[in-house]
CSV table of C-alpha atoms and ligand atoms in Angstrom, one decimal:
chain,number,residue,atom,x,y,z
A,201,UNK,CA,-39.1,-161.9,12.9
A,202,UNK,CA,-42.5,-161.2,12.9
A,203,UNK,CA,-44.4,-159.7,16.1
A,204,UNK,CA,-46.9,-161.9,18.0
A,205,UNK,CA,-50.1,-160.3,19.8
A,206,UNK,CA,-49.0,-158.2,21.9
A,207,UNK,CA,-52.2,-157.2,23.2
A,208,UNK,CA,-52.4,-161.5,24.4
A,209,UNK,CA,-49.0,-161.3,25.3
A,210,UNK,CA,-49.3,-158.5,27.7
A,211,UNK,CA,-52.3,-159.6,29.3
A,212,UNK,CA,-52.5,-158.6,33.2
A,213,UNK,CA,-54.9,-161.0,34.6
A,214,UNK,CA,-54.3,-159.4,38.3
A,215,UNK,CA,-56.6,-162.2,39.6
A,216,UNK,CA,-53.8,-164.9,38.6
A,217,UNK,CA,-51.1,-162.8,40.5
A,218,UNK,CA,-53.1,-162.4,43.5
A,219,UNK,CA,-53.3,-166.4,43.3
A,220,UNK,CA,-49.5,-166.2,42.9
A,221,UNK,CA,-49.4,-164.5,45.6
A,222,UNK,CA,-51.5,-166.3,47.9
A,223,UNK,CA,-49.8,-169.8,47.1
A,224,UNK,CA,-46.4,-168.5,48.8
A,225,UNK,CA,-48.0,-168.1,52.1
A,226,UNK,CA,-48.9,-170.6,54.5
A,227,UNK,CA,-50.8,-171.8,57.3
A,228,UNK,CA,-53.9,-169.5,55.2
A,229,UNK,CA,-57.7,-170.3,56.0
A,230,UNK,CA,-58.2,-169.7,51.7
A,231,UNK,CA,-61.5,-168.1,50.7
A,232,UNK,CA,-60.3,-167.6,47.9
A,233,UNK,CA,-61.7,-170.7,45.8
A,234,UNK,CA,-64.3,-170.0,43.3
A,235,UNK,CA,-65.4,-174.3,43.6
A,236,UNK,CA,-67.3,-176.1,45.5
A,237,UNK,CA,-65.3,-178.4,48.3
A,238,UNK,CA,-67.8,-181.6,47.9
A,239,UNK,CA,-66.6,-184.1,45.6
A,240,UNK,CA,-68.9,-185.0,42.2
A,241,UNK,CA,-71.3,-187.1,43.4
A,242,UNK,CA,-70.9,-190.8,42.9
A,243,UNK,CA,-73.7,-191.3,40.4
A,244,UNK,CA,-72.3,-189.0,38.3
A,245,UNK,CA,-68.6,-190.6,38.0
A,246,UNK,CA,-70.5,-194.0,38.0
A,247,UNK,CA,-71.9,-193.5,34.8
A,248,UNK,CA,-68.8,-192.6,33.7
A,249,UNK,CA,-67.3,-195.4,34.8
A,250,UNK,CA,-69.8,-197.4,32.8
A,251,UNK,CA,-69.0,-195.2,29.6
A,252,UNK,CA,-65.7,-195.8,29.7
A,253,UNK,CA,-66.0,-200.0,29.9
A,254,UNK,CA,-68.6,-199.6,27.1
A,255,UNK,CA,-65.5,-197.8,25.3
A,256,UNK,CA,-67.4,-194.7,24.3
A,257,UNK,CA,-63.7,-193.7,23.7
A,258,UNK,CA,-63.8,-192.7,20.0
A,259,UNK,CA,-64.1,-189.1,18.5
A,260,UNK,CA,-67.1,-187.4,19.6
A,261,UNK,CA,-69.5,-185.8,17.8
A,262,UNK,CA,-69.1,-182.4,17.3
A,263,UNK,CA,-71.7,-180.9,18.4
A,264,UNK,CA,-72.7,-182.6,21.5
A,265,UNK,CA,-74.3,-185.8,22.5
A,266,UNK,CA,-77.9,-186.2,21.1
A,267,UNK,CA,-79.2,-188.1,24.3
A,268,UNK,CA,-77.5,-184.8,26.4
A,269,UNK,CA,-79.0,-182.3,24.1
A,270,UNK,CA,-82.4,-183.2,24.6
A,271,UNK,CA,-82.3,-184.3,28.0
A,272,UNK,CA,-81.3,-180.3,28.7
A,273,UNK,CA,-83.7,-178.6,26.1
A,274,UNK,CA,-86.5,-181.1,28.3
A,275,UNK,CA,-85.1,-179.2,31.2
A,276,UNK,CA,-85.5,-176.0,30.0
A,277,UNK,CA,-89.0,-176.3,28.5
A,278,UNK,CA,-90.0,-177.9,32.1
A,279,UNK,CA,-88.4,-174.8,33.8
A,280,UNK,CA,-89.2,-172.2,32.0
A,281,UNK,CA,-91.5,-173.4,28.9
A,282,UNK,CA,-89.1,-172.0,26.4
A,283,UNK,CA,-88.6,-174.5,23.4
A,284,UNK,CA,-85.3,-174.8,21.8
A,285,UNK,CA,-84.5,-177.5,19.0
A,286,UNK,CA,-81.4,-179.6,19.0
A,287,UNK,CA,-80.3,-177.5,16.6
A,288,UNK,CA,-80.2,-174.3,18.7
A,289,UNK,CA,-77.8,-175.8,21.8
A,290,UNK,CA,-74.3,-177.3,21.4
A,291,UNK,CA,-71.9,-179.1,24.5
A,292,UNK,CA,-68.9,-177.5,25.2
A,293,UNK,CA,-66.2,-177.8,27.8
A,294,UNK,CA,-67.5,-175.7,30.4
A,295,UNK,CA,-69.1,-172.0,30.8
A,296,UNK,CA,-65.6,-170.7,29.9
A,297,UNK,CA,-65.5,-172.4,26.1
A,298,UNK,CA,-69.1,-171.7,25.3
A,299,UNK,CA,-68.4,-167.7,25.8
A,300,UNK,CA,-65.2,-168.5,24.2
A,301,UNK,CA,-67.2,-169.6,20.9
A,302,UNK,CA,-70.0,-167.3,21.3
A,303,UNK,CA,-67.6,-164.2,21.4
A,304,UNK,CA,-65.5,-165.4,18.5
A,305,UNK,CA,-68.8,-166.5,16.8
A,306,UNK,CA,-70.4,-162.9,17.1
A,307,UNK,CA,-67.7,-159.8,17.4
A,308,UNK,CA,-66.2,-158.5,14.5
A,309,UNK,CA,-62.8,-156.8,14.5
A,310,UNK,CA,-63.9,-153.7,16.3
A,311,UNK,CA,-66.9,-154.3,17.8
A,312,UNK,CA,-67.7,-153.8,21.5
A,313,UNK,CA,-68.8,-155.9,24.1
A,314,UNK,CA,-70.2,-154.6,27.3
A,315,UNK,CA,-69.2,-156.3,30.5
A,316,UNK,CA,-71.6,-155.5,33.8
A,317,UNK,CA,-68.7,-154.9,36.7
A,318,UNK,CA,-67.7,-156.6,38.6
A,319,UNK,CA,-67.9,-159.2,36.5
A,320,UNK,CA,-65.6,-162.9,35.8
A,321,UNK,CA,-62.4,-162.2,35.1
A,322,UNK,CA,-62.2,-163.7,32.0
A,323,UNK,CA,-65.0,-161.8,30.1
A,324,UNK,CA,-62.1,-158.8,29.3
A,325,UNK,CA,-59.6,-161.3,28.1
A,326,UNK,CA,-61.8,-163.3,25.9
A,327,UNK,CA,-63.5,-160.4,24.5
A,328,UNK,CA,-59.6,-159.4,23.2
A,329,UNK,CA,-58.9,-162.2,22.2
A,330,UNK,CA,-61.7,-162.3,19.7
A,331,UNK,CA,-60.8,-158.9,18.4
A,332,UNK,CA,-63.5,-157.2,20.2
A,333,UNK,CA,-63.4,-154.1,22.4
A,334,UNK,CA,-64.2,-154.8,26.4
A,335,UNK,CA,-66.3,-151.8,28.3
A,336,UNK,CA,-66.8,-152.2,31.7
A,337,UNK,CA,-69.9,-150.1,33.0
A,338,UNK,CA,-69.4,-150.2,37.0
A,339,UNK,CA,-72.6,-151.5,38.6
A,340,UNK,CA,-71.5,-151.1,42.1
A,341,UNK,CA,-73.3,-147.2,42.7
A,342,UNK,CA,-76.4,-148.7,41.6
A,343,UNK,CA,-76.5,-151.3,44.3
A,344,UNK,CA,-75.2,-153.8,42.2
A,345,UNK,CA,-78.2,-153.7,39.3
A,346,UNK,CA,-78.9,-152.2,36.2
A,347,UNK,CA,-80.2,-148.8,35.7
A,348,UNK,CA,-80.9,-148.6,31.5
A,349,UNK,CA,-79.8,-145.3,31.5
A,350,UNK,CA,-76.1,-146.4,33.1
A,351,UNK,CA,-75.8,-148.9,30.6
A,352,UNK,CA,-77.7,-146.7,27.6
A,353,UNK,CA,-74.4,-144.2,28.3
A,354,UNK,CA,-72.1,-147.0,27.0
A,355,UNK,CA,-73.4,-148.0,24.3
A,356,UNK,CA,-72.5,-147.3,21.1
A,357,UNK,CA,-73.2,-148.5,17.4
A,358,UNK,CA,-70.3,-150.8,17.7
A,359,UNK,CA,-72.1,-152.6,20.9
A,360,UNK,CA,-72.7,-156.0,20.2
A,361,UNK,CA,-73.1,-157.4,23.0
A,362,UNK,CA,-73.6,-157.3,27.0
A,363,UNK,CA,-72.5,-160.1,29.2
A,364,UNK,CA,-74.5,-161.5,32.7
A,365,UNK,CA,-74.3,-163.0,35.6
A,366,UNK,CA,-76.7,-163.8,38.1
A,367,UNK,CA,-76.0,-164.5,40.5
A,368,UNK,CA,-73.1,-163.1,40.1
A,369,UNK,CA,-69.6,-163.8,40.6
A,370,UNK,CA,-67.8,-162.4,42.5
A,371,UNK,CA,-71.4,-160.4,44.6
A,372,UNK,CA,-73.4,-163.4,45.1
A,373,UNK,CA,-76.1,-161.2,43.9
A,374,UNK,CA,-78.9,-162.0,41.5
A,375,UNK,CA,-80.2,-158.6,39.1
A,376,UNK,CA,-84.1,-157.8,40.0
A,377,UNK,CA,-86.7,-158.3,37.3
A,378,UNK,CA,-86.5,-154.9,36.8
A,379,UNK,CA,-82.8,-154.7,35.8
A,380,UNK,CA,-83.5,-157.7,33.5
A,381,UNK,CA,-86.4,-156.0,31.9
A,382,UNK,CA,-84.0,-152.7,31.6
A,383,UNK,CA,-81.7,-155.4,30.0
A,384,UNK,CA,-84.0,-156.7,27.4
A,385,UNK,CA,-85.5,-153.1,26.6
A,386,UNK,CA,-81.9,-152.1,25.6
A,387,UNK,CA,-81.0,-155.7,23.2
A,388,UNK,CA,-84.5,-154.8,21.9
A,389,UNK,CA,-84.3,-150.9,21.1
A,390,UNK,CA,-80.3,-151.3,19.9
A,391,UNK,CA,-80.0,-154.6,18.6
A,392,UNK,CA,-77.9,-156.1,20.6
A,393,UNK,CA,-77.3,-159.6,22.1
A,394,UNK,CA,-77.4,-160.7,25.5
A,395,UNK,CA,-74.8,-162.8,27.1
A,396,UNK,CA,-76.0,-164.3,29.8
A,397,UNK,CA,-74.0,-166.5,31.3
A,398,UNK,CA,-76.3,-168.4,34.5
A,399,UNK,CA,-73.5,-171.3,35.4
A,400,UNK,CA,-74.7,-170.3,39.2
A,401,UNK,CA,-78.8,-170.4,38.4
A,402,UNK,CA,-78.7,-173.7,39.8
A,403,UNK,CA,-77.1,-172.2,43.5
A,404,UNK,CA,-80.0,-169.5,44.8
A,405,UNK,CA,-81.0,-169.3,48.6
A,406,UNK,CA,-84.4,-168.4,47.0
A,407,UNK,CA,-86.4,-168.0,43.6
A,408,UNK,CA,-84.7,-165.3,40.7
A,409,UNK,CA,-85.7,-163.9,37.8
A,410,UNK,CA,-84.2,-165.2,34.6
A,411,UNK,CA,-83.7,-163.6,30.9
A,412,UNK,CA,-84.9,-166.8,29.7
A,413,UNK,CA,-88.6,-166.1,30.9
A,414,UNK,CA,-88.3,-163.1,28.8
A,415,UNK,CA,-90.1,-164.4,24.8
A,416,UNK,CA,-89.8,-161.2,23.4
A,417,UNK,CA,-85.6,-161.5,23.4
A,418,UNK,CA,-85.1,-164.6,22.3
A,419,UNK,CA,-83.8,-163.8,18.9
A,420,UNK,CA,-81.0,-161.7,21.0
A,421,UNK,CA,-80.4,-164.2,24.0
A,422,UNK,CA,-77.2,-166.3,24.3
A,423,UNK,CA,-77.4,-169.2,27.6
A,424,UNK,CA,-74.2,-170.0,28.5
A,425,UNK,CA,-74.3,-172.9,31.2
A,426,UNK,CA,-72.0,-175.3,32.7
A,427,UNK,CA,-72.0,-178.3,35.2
A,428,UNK,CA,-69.1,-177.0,37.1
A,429,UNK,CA,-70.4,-175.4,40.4
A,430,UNK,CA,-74.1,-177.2,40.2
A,431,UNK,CA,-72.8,-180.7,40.9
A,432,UNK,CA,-69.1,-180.0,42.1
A,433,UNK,CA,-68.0,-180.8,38.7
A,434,UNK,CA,-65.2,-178.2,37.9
A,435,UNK,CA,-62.6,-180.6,36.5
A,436,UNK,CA,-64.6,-182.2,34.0
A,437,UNK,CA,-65.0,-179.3,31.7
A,438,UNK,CA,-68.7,-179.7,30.8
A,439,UNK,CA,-71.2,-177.3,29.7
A,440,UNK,CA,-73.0,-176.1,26.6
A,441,UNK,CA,-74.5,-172.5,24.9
A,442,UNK,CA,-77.9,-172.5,23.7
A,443,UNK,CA,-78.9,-169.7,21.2
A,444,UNK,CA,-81.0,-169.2,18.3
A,445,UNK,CA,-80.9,-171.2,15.0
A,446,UNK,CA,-78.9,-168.4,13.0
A,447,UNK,CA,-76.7,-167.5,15.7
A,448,UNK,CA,-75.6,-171.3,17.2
A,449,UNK,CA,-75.3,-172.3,13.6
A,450,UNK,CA,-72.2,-170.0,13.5
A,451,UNK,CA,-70.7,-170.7,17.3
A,452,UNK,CA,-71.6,-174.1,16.4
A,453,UNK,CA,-69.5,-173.8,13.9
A,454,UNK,CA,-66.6,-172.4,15.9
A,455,UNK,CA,-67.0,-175.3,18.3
A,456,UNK,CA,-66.5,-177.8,15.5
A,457,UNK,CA,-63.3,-176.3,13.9
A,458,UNK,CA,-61.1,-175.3,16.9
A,459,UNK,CA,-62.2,-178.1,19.6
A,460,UNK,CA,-64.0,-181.1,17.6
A,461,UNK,CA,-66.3,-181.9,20.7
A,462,UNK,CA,-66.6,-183.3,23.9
A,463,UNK,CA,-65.1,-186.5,25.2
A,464,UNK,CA,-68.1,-189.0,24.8
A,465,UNK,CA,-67.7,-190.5,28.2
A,466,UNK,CA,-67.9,-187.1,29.8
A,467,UNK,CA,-71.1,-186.3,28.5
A,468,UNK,CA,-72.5,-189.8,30.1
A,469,UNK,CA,-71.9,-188.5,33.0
A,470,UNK,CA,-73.0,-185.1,32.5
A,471,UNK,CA,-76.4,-187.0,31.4
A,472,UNK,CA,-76.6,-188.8,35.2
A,473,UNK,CA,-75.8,-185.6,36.5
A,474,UNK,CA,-78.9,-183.6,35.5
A,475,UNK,CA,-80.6,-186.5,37.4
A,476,UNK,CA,-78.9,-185.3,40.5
A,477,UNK,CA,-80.2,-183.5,42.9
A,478,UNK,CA,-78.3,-180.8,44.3
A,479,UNK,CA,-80.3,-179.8,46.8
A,480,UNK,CA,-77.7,-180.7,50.0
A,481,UNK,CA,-75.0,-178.7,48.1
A,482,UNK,CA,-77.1,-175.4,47.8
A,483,UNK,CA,-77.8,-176.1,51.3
A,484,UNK,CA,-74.5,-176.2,52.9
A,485,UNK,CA,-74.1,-172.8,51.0
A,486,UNK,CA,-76.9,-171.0,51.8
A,487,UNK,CA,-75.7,-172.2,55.8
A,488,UNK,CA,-72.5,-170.7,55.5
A,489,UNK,CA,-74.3,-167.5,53.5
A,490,UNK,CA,-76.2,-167.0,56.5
A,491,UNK,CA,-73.2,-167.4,59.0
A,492,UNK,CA,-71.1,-165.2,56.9
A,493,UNK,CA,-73.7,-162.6,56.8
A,494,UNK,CA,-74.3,-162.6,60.8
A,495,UNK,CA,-70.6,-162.1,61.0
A,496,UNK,CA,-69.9,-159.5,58.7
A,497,UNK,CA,-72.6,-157.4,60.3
A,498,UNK,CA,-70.6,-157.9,63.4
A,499,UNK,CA,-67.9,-156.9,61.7
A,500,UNK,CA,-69.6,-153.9,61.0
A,501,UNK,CA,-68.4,-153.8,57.3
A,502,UNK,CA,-71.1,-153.4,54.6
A,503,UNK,CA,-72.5,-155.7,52.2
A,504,UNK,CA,-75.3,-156.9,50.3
A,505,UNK,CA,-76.4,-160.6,51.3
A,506,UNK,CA,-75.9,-163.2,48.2
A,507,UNK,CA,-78.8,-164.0,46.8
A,508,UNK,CA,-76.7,-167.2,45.6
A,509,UNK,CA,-73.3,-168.7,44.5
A,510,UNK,CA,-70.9,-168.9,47.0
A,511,UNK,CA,-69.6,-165.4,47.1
A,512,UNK,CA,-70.4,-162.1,49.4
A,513,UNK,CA,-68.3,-158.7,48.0
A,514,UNK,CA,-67.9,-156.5,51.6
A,515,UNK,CA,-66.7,-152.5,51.2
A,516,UNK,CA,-63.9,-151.9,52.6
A,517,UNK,CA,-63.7,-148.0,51.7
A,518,UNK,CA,-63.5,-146.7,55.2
A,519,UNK,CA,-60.0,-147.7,55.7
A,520,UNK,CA,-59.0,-145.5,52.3
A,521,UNK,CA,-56.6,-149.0,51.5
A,522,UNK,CA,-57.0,-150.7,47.7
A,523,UNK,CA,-58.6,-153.5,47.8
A,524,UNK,CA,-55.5,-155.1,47.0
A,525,UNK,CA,-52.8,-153.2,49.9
A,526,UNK,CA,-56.1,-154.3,52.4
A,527,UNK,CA,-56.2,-158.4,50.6
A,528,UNK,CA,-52.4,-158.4,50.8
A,529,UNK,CA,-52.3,-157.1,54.2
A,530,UNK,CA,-54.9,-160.0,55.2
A,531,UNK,CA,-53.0,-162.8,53.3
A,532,UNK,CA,-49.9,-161.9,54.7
A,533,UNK,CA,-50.4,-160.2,58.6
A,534,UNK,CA,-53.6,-162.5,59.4
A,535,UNK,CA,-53.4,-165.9,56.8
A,536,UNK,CA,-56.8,-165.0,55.5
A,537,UNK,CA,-56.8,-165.1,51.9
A,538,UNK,CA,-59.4,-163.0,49.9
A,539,UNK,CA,-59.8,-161.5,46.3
A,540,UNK,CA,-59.2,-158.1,45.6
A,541,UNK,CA,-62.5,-156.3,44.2
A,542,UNK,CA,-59.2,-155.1,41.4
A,543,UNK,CA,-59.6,-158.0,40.4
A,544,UNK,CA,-63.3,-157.8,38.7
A,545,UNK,CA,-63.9,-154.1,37.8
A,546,UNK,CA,-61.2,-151.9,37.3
A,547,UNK,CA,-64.3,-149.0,38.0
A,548,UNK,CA,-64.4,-149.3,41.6
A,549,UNK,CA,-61.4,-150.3,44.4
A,550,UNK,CA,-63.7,-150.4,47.0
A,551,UNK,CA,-64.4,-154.5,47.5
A,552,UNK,CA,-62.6,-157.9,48.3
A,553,UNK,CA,-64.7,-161.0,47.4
A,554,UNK,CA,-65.1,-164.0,50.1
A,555,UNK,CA,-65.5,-167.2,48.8
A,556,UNK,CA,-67.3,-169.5,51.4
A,557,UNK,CA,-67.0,-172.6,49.8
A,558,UNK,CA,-65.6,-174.3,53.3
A,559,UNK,CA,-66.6,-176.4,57.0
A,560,UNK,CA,-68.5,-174.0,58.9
A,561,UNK,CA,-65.3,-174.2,61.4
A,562,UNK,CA,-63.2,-172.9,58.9
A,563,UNK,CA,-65.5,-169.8,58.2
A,564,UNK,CA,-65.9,-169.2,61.5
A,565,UNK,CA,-61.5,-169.0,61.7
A,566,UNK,CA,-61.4,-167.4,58.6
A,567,UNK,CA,-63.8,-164.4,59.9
A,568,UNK,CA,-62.3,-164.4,63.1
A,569,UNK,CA,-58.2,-163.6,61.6
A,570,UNK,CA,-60.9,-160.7,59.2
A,571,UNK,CA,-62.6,-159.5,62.4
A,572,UNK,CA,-59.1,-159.1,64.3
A,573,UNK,CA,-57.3,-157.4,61.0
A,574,UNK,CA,-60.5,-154.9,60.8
A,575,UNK,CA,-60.3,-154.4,64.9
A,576,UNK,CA,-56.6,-153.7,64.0
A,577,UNK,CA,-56.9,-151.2,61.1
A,578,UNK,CA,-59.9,-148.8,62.8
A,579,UNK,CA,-57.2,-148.9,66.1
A,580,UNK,CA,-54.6,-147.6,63.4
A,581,UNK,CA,-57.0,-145.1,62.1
A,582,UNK,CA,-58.0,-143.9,65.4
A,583,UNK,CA,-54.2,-143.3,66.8
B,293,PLP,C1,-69.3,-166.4,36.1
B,293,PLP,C2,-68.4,-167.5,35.6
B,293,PLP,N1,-68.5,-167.9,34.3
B,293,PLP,C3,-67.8,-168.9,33.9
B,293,PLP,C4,-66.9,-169.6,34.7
B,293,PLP,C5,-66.1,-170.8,34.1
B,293,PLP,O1,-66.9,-171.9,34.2
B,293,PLP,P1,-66.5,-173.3,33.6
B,293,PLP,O2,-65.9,-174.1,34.7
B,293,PLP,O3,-67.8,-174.0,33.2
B,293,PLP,O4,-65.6,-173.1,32.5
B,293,PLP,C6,-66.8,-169.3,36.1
B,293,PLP,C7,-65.9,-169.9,37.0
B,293,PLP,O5,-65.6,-169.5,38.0
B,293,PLP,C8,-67.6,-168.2,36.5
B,293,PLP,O6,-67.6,-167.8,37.8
């Protein structure tokens, strides 16, 4: 009998046993969902709809829908005056395939690929499964953004690539211009590409610097984005890469061979969806980003205030628990379910991650059981 992978088959993905976990208690207020609560917007399933009757049914193309393509590189031109051609973006089914293609498109058996921690759990797997070597460089001592030298440390001549965020999940925070210029100086002066995955640029309580306003990377820049979280579109599976000629010609490529496209009726929508605006969503956020933040300061735990997304990553090193004994603990004595900073960086144990993507009166509930299990612990510590 012949071995399988063991390297797949022994994965510990310690976010989907938390989850495990946290779906055998009940009576939880959950913050643990990385999704927004709204439904997708009308419009957007509408169109759809209309798809469907007009039976765009039949294999897709492979590469995306032209009418989609464009309607995105328009975007992106209008946003940032970059110019792409259609031959330099491709639709996939969500954030999660394009890195999937991109990583199997770019790393050679061998090859590293840097991950900025904390980071999505699903950027160590994936770089695995593509044969590649994950390094995680903890951001956490440098407030969360990059110093070149931290990242120059871990880098080696098998670095191909780093991997972004930002906002980032699972901080909320967004990296300064300065860490994206340290980020581009590095591609530049080592070669490498940048992975920068921005399926939350579309959920900021103010205005952030992008890689994509950087010209002088574009040869090394990779835009993963995704419809997901911007227009409450997780179940769809819609999103798409865009990346130079050379390089998108080869994830492209990947996209063709192992998933032969995106259902046609999908992308219809996905089309009325960039018509939406999304304005109310980012609003009801940033509402419960402000709440959270005047109630973990009451709380007197620290953290850094999201600059977006619908996360906020508190320290919880005073009570000398792992982030998972103090999440357990939470789940278990005071039904308030949260993520275990373990979870995202295996550098630091210092962290949980909130999700707030609820009614403001189940916030409020959720950070009251928090408030009473922190009251609890500093009485233990006191005794
Ligand atoms: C940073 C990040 N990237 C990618 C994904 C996956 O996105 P998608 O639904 O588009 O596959 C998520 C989902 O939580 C995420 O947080």
């Amino acid at each position: 009998m012949k071995h399988i992978r063991t390297d797949l088959a022994d994965f510990d993905i310690r976010f989907m046993a938390f989850m495990k976990e946290v779906r055998s208690v009940e009576g939880i207020i959950n913050f643990t969902y990385g999704e927004p609560f709204q439904n997708t917007p009308d419009s957007i399933k509408q169109a759809a709809l209309e798809a469907l009757n007009e039976n765009r049914t039949k294999y897709p193309l492979p590469l995306g829908l032209p009418e989609l393509k464009q309607a995105i590189l328009k975007r992106y031109q209008e946003r940032y005056g970059v110019s792409y051609s259609e031959q330099e973006i491709v639709i996939t089914t969500g954030a999660s395939q394009s890195l999937a293609d991109t990583l199997l498109a770019l790393v050679e058996p061998g090859d590293e690929v840097i991950g900025l921690e904390p980071c999505f759990i699903l950027y160590e797997p994936m770089v695995t499964i593509a044969h590649g070597t994950y390094v995680g460089v903890d951001t956490s001592k440098d407030g969360f953004q990059i110093v070149k030298e931290t990242i120059v440390a871990s880098v080696t001549s098998k670095t191909k690539a780093i991997i972004l965020t930002s906002p980032n999940n699972p901080t909320g925070i967004s990296f300064t211009a300065a860490s994206l210029q340290a980020l581009a100086e590095i591609a530049l002066e080592y070669g490498i590409f940048l992975i920068c995955d921005d399926i939350y640029d579309q959920i900021v309580f103010h205005p952030i610097a992008s890689l994509v306003e950087y010209p002088e990377i574009r040869d090394h820049l990779i835009i993963l984005q995704s419809f997901s979280k911007s227009y409450s579109m997780t179940g769809w599976r819609l999103g798409y890469a865009i990346a130079p000629e050379k390089v998108m010609k080869a994830i492209g490529n990947v996209q063709l061979v192992m998933q032969s496209g995106v259902s046609t009726f999908i992308q219809y929508a996905g089309l009325e969806a960039l018509n939406y605006d999304n304005t109310s969503f980012v609003d009801d956020y940033r509402r419960n980003a402000d709440a959270i933040a005047l109630m973990l300061a009451d709380i007197g735990l620290p953290f850094h205030k999201p600059d977006g997304a619908f996360y906020v990553y508190p320290d919880v090193s005073e009570f000398g628990l792992s982030s998972w004994d103090f999440c357990l603990r939470a789940l278990h004595d005071y039904k308030v379910a949260l993520i275990p900073g373990s979870c995202f960086s295996s550098h630091n144990d210092r962290f949980f991650r909130i999700s707030f993507v609820c009614s403001p009166e189940e916030l409020k509930e959720g950070m009251h059981r928090l408030s009473h299990f922190v009251d609890d612990l500093r009485k233990e510590r006191s005794l």
